[in-house]
Coordinates of C-alpha atoms in Angstrom, one line a residue:
X2 CA -96.0 207.1 -136.1
X3 CA -93.8 207.1 -139.2
X4 CA -95.8 209.4 -141.4
X5 CA -94.3 212.4 -143.3
X6 CA -96.1 214.9 -145.5
X7 CA -94.2 216.4 -148.4
X8 CA -93.8 219.7 -146.6
X9 CA -92.4 217.9 -143.5
X10 CA -90.1 215.8 -145.6
X11 CA -88.7 219.0 -147.3
X12 CA -88.3 220.6 -144.0
X13 CA -86.3 217.7 -142.7
X14 CA -84.0 217.7 -145.7
X15 CA -83.4 221.4 -145.3
X16 CA -82.3 220.7 -141.7
X17 CA -79.9 218.1 -142.9
X18 CA -81.6 215.0 -141.3
X19 CA -82.7 213.0 -144.4
X20 CA -81.0 211.3 -147.2
X21 CA -81.9 209.4 -150.3
X22 CA -83.6 206.1 -149.9
X23 CA -82.2 203.3 -152.0
X24 CA -84.2 202.2 -155.1
X25 CA -82.4 199.0 -155.8
X26 CA -83.8 195.5 -154.9
X27 CA -82.3 194.2 -151.6
X28 CA -81.9 190.4 -151.1
X29 CA -83.4 188.9 -148.1
X30 CA -81.3 186.1 -146.5
X31 CA -81.5 183.7 -143.5
X32 CA -78.7 184.3 -141.1
X33 CA -78.2 180.6 -140.7
X34 CA -76.9 180.5 -144.3
X35 CA -74.0 182.8 -143.4
X36 CA -72.6 180.7 -140.5
X37 CA -69.2 179.4 -141.2
X38 CA -68.0 178.3 -137.8
X39 CA -69.0 177.7 -134.2
X40 CA -67.0 179.2 -131.3
X41 CA -67.3 177.5 -127.9
X42 CA -66.2 179.2 -124.6
X43 CA -66.0 177.5 -121.3
X44 CA -68.1 178.7 -118.4
X45 CA -69.1 177.4 -114.9
X46 CA -72.6 176.3 -114.1
X47 CA -73.4 179.5 -112.1
X48 CA -72.8 181.7 -115.1
X49 CA -75.9 182.0 -117.4
X50 CA -74.2 183.5 -120.3
X51 CA -71.0 185.4 -121.2
X52 CA -72.7 188.3 -123.0
X53 CA -71.7 189.7 -126.4
X54 CA -68.9 192.2 -125.5
X55 CA -65.5 190.6 -126.2
X56 CA -62.2 192.1 -127.1
X57 CA -59.8 190.2 -129.4
X58 CA -56.0 190.8 -129.2
X59 CA -52.7 188.9 -129.7
X60 CA -50.0 188.3 -127.1
X61 CA -46.6 186.6 -127.3
X62 CA -48.3 183.4 -126.1
X63 CA -51.2 183.4 -128.4
X64 CA -54.6 184.9 -129.5
X65 CA -57.0 186.1 -126.9
X66 CA -60.7 186.9 -126.3
X67 CA -61.4 188.9 -123.1
X68 CA -64.6 190.1 -121.5
X69 CA -65.5 191.8 -118.2
X70 CA -68.5 190.3 -116.4
X71 CA -69.7 190.9 -112.8
X72 CA -66.5 192.5 -111.7
X73 CA -64.4 189.8 -113.2
X74 CA -62.1 189.8 -116.2
X75 CA -62.3 186.5 -118.1
X76 CA -59.5 185.7 -120.5
X77 CA -59.9 182.9 -123.2
X78 CA -57.6 181.3 -125.6
X79 CA -58.7 181.7 -129.2
X80 CA -60.0 179.7 -131.0
X81 CA -59.8 176.9 -128.4
X82 CA -62.1 178.7 -126.0
X83 CA -60.2 177.6 -122.9
X84 CA -60.5 179.9 -119.9
X85 CA -57.0 181.0 -119.2
X86 CA -57.6 183.7 -116.4
X87 CA -60.3 184.8 -114.1
X88 CA -59.3 188.1 -112.4
X89 CA -61.6 189.7 -109.8
X90 CA -61.8 193.5 -109.4
X91 CA -62.3 195.0 -106.0
X92 CA -65.2 197.3 -105.6
X93 CA -63.7 199.4 -102.7
X94 CA -60.3 200.4 -101.4
X95 CA -57.2 201.7 -103.3
X96 CA -57.8 199.4 -106.2
X97 CA -61.6 199.6 -106.0
X98 CA -63.4 200.4 -109.3
X99 CA -66.9 200.9 -107.7
X100 CA -69.9 198.8 -107.6
X101 CA -71.7 200.4 -110.6
X102 CA -69.8 200.0 -113.8
X103 CA -71.7 201.3 -117.0
X104 CA -69.0 200.5 -119.6
X105 CA -65.5 199.1 -120.2
X106 CA -62.8 198.8 -122.8
X107 CA -60.2 196.0 -122.7
X108 CA -56.9 195.8 -124.6
X109 CA -53.9 193.7 -124.0
X110 CA -52.3 196.0 -121.5
X111 CA -55.2 197.5 -119.4
X112 CA -58.9 197.9 -119.0
X113 CA -60.9 201.2 -118.7
X114 CA -64.0 201.5 -116.7
X115 CA -66.8 204.0 -116.6
X116 CA -67.5 204.0 -112.8
X117 CA -70.4 205.3 -110.8
X118 CA -71.1 208.1 -113.3
X119 CA -68.2 209.9 -111.7
X120 CA -64.9 208.5 -112.8
X121 CA -63.0 207.0 -115.7
X122 CA -60.6 204.4 -114.3
X123 CA -57.7 202.6 -115.8
X124 CA -56.5 199.2 -114.3
X125 CA -54.0 196.7 -115.3
X126 CA -55.2 193.2 -116.1
X127 CA -54.3 192.0 -112.6
X128 CA -56.8 194.2 -110.8
X129 CA -54.5 197.1 -109.9
X130 CA -55.8 200.7 -110.5
X131 CA -53.3 202.7 -112.6
X132 CA -55.1 206.0 -113.0
X133 CA -58.4 207.8 -112.1
X134 CA -60.0 210.8 -113.8
X135 CA -63.1 212.7 -112.8
X136 CA -65.7 212.7 -115.6
X137 CA -66.7 216.1 -116.9
X138 CA -69.1 218.1 -114.8
X139 CA -72.8 218.0 -116.0
X140 CA -73.9 221.4 -117.5
X141 CA -77.3 223.0 -116.7
X142 CA -78.2 222.5 -120.3
X143 CA -77.9 218.7 -120.1
X144 CA -79.2 218.5 -116.5
X145 CA -77.8 215.1 -115.8
X146 CA -75.4 212.7 -117.6
X147 CA -75.6 208.9 -118.4
X148 CA -72.1 207.9 -119.5
X149 CA -72.9 204.3 -120.5
X150 CA -72.5 201.5 -123.0
X151 CA -76.3 200.9 -123.0
X152 CA -77.8 199.8 -126.3
X153 CA -74.4 198.5 -127.6
X154 CA -72.6 201.9 -127.2
X155 CA -69.4 200.1 -126.5
X156 CA -66.4 202.1 -125.4
X157 CA -63.8 202.2 -128.3
X158 CA -60.2 203.2 -128.5
X159 CA -58.3 204.4 -131.7
X160 CA -54.7 205.6 -131.2
X161 CA -54.6 207.7 -128.1
X162 CA -58.3 208.5 -128.1
X163 CA -61.0 206.6 -126.1
X164 CA -64.6 207.1 -127.3
X165 CA -67.8 206.8 -125.3
X166 CA -71.2 208.5 -125.1
X167 CA -73.6 210.2 -122.8
X168 CA -76.9 208.6 -123.8
X169 CA -80.2 210.1 -122.3
X170 CA -82.5 207.9 -120.4
X171 CA -85.3 209.8 -122.2
X172 CA -85.0 212.6 -124.7
X173 CA -86.6 215.6 -123.0
X174 CA -88.0 218.8 -124.4
X175 CA -85.2 221.3 -124.7
X176 CA -82.6 218.8 -125.9
X177 CA -83.2 219.6 -129.6
X178 CA -80.2 221.8 -129.9
X179 CA -77.9 220.0 -127.5
X180 CA -75.0 218.3 -129.3
X181 CA -72.5 217.2 -126.7
X182 CA -73.6 213.5 -126.6
X183 CA -70.2 212.2 -127.8
X184 CA -67.2 212.0 -125.5
X185 CA -63.4 211.7 -126.2
X186 CA -60.8 211.0 -123.7
X187 CA -57.1 211.7 -124.7
X188 CA -54.9 209.2 -123.0
X189 CA -51.8 211.3 -123.7
X190 CA -53.0 214.6 -122.4
X191 CA -55.5 213.3 -119.8
X192 CA -58.2 215.5 -121.2
X193 CA -61.9 215.2 -122.1
X194 CA -63.6 216.8 -125.1
X195 CA -66.7 216.2 -127.2
X196 CA -67.6 215.2 -130.7
X197 CA -70.8 216.8 -131.5
X198 CA -74.0 215.6 -133.2
X199 CA -77.7 216.6 -133.1
X200 CA -80.6 214.3 -133.1
X201 CA -82.9 214.3 -136.1
X202 CA -85.7 216.9 -135.8
X203 CA -88.4 214.2 -135.8
X204 CA -87.3 213.3 -132.3
X205 CA -89.6 216.0 -131.0
X206 CA -92.5 213.6 -131.6
X207 CA -91.1 211.1 -129.2
X208 CA -90.0 213.0 -126.1
X209 CA -90.1 211.2 -122.8
X210 CA -90.2 207.8 -124.6
X211 CA -87.4 205.6 -123.1
X212 CA -87.3 203.3 -126.2
X213 CA -87.4 205.7 -129.1
X214 CA -85.1 208.5 -127.9
X215 CA -82.0 206.3 -128.0
X216 CA -79.0 206.1 -130.3
X217 CA -76.2 203.7 -131.0
X218 CA -72.6 204.8 -131.8
X219 CA -69.6 203.2 -133.5
X220 CA -66.3 204.7 -134.7
X221 CA -64.9 203.7 -138.1
X222 CA -61.1 204.0 -137.6
X223 CA -60.5 203.6 -141.4
X224 CA -62.7 206.6 -142.4
X225 CA -62.2 208.5 -139.1
X226 CA -65.9 208.8 -138.8
X227 CA -68.4 208.6 -135.9
X228 CA -71.5 206.7 -137.0
X229 CA -74.7 207.3 -135.0
X230 CA -77.9 205.4 -135.6
X231 CA -81.1 206.7 -134.0
X232 CA -84.0 204.5 -132.9
X233 CA -86.5 206.6 -135.0
X234 CA -84.4 207.4 -138.1
X235 CA -83.7 205.5 -141.3
X236 CA -80.6 207.6 -141.8
X237 CA -77.3 207.4 -140.0
X238 CA -75.6 210.6 -138.7
X239 CA -71.9 210.8 -139.8
X240 CA -69.5 213.0 -137.9
X241 CA -66.1 213.8 -139.2
X242 CA -63.9 216.9 -138.7
X243 CA -66.6 218.6 -136.7
X244 CA -69.2 218.2 -139.4
X245 CA -72.4 216.2 -139.3
X246 CA -74.0 214.7 -142.4
X247 CA -76.7 211.9 -143.1
X248 CA -76.7 208.7 -145.0
X249 CA -79.7 206.5 -145.6
X250 CA -79.2 203.2 -143.9
X251 CA -82.6 201.9 -143.3
X252 CA -84.8 198.8 -144.0
X253 CA -87.0 198.5 -147.1
X254 CA -89.6 197.0 -144.9
X255 CA -92.5 199.2 -143.5
X256 CA -92.0 200.5 -140.0
X257 CA -94.3 202.2 -137.5
X258 CA -92.8 204.1 -134.7
X259 CA -95.4 204.3 -131.9
X260 CA -94.9 206.5 -128.9
X261 CA -95.9 205.2 -125.5
X262 CA -98.3 206.8 -123.3
X263 CA -98.7 208.2 -119.7
X264 CA -100.8 206.0 -117.5
X265 CA -101.8 206.1 -113.8
X266 CA -100.0 203.7 -111.4
X267 CA -101.3 204.0 -107.9
X268 CA -100.4 207.4 -106.6
X269 CA -98.1 208.0 -109.5
X270 CA -98.2 208.5 -113.2
X271 CA -95.7 206.6 -115.2
X272 CA -94.7 206.4 -119.0
X273 CA -95.5 203.1 -120.6
X274 CA -93.5 202.5 -123.9
X275 CA -95.4 200.9 -126.8
X276 CA -93.6 197.6 -127.1
X277 CA -95.3 197.0 -130.5
X278 CA -93.3 199.9 -132.0
X279 CA -90.7 199.4 -134.6
X280 CA -87.3 200.8 -133.6
X281 CA -83.7 200.7 -134.9
X282 CA -81.3 199.3 -132.3
X283 CA -77.6 198.6 -132.4
X284 CA -75.0 199.7 -135.0
X285 CA -71.6 198.0 -135.4
X286 CA -68.6 197.4 -137.7
X287 CA -67.7 193.9 -139.0
X288 CA -64.0 194.1 -139.2
X289 CA -63.6 190.7 -141.0
X290 CA -65.8 191.3 -144.0
X291 CA -65.6 195.2 -143.8
X292 CA -69.3 195.7 -143.4
X293 CA -71.5 198.1 -141.4
X294 CA -74.4 196.3 -139.7
X295 CA -77.5 197.6 -138.2
X296 CA -80.3 195.8 -136.2
X297 CA -83.9 196.8 -136.6
X298 CA -87.1 195.6 -134.9
X299 CA -89.8 195.6 -137.5
X300 CA -92.6 194.6 -135.1
X301 CA -92.9 194.0 -131.4
X302 CA -95.4 192.1 -129.4
X303 CA -99.1 193.1 -128.8
X304 CA -102.2 191.7 -127.3
X305 CA -103.0 189.4 -130.2
X306 CA -99.4 188.4 -130.7
X307 CA -97.6 188.5 -127.3
X308 CA -94.6 186.6 -128.4
X309 CA -94.0 188.5 -131.7
X310 CA -90.5 189.8 -132.1
X311 CA -89.7 190.4 -135.8
X312 CA -86.1 191.5 -136.4
X313 CA -83.8 192.2 -139.4
X314 CA -80.1 192.6 -139.6
X315 CA -79.2 195.2 -142.2
X316 CA -75.8 194.9 -144.0
X317 CA -74.1 197.7 -145.8
X318 CA -70.6 198.2 -147.4
X319 CA -68.4 201.0 -145.9
X320 CA -70.1 203.6 -148.2
X321 CA -73.5 202.6 -146.9
X322 CA -74.6 200.9 -150.1
X323 CA -77.2 198.3 -148.9
X324 CA -76.1 194.7 -149.5
X325 CA -78.7 192.5 -147.7
X326 CA -81.4 192.3 -145.1
X327 CA -81.1 189.2 -143.0
X328 CA -83.8 187.4 -141.0
X329 CA -83.0 185.7 -137.8
X330 CA -84.9 184.3 -134.7
X331 CA -83.9 186.1 -131.5
X332 CA -84.8 182.9 -129.5
X333 CA -82.0 181.2 -131.3
X334 CA -79.4 183.8 -131.9
X335 CA -78.4 186.9 -130.0
X336 CA -79.1 190.3 -131.5
X337 CA -75.6 191.8 -130.8
X338 CA -72.2 190.3 -131.2
X339 CA -68.4 190.9 -131.5
X340 CA -65.5 190.5 -134.0
X341 CA -63.3 187.5 -134.4
X342 CA -60.6 186.8 -137.0
X343 CA -63.0 184.4 -138.8
X344 CA -66.2 186.6 -138.8
X345 CA -68.8 188.2 -136.6
X346 CA -69.8 186.2 -133.5
X347 CA -73.4 185.9 -132.2
X348 CA -74.4 183.9 -129.2
X349 CA -76.1 180.7 -130.3
X350 CA -78.6 179.7 -127.7
X351 CA -79.5 176.3 -129.2
X352 CA -75.9 175.0 -128.7
X353 CA -75.2 176.6 -125.3
X354 CA -75.1 174.2 -122.3
X355 CA -74.3 174.5 -118.6
X356 CA -70.6 174.1 -119.3
X357 CA -70.1 176.1 -122.6
X358 CA -71.4 179.1 -124.4
X359 CA -71.7 178.7 -128.2
X360 CA -71.3 181.5 -130.7
X361 CA -72.2 181.3 -134.4
X362 CA -69.5 182.9 -136.5
X363 CA -71.0 184.8 -139.4
X364 CA -69.2 185.6 -142.7
X365 CA -71.0 188.5 -144.3
X366 CA -68.7 188.3 -147.3
X367 CA -70.9 185.2 -148.2
X368 CA -73.8 187.4 -149.0
X369 CA -73.4 187.3 -152.7
X370 CA -73.3 183.5 -152.7
X371 CA -76.1 182.8 -150.3
X372 CA -79.6 181.7 -151.3
X373 CA -81.8 184.8 -151.6
X374 CA -85.4 185.9 -151.8
X375 CA -85.6 189.2 -153.5
X376 CA -87.5 191.9 -151.6

């Protein structure tokens, strides 16, 4: 649970995993007040949704949104939302990318895949494999690897470097001093390396918890910083030039981090997470309004309130000065989104049909003009 004595707090600061909490009043907004447009993308009746991982790029023939879904590359015109191309990728054979893909990155020339926890694969946009590289061997210190985009840890590319992460299924005892969670692939030298960061020391209270031992990473190409948000920390880790620092980037609402418990299940013993627990989730950059955004679950469901899911979207400027906390209903709007030239797009369930997926386009620069309730 989120309780710190003065002695513990001072110890955390000495270890470098705390930062100063804001004292200014933060406006609380409704996300609906920041919607400036609705984007509609075509789909077939067999596709339930298109997800929230799209890449935007421009070609000689126009602007494009592209996503990879169920071994298919889907290419859309922007902003019309017309499906221009559907390219299927083989699972086996010389152009096979494998059946288990844990992440991808799309640009206008190619697509990179994390495949089978074994390979990084580069293919062209017509389904032809261009290159394959074996992922780094797992060290005895790490025990196993999980190269994945889970919890919105999207692959990113800046210049000749491709960034992804090794995110643990659970944080185990003995990982406290392990720091090789960040991965870099240099596309010119075909070499892998690490960017290093440590978990906050408070993680030792939540070992074996598959909900509270997670993190979300995003790279800021302007500042050349890796930003890492942890499920159980108000502060964000910032990694630049091999050094790790911390910035407060939390909510002003009260949180309770509640570790799960081990329970018997037939012949086995299983770990059951506490779904009522608070937790920080994804972290992202809004390239339109130049904001840093972070999702937090304030409260989850319990026996008395089985449908409760209380979330906030936290908005910061690029220096991590807090600008707003935004309320939204996850039954109406998706938690995670993607960048477009007009703003940040979130799946809008209330306007999605069998034939189209709707996305609400959010302009976070409207925060100062929106109707607020002061927290």
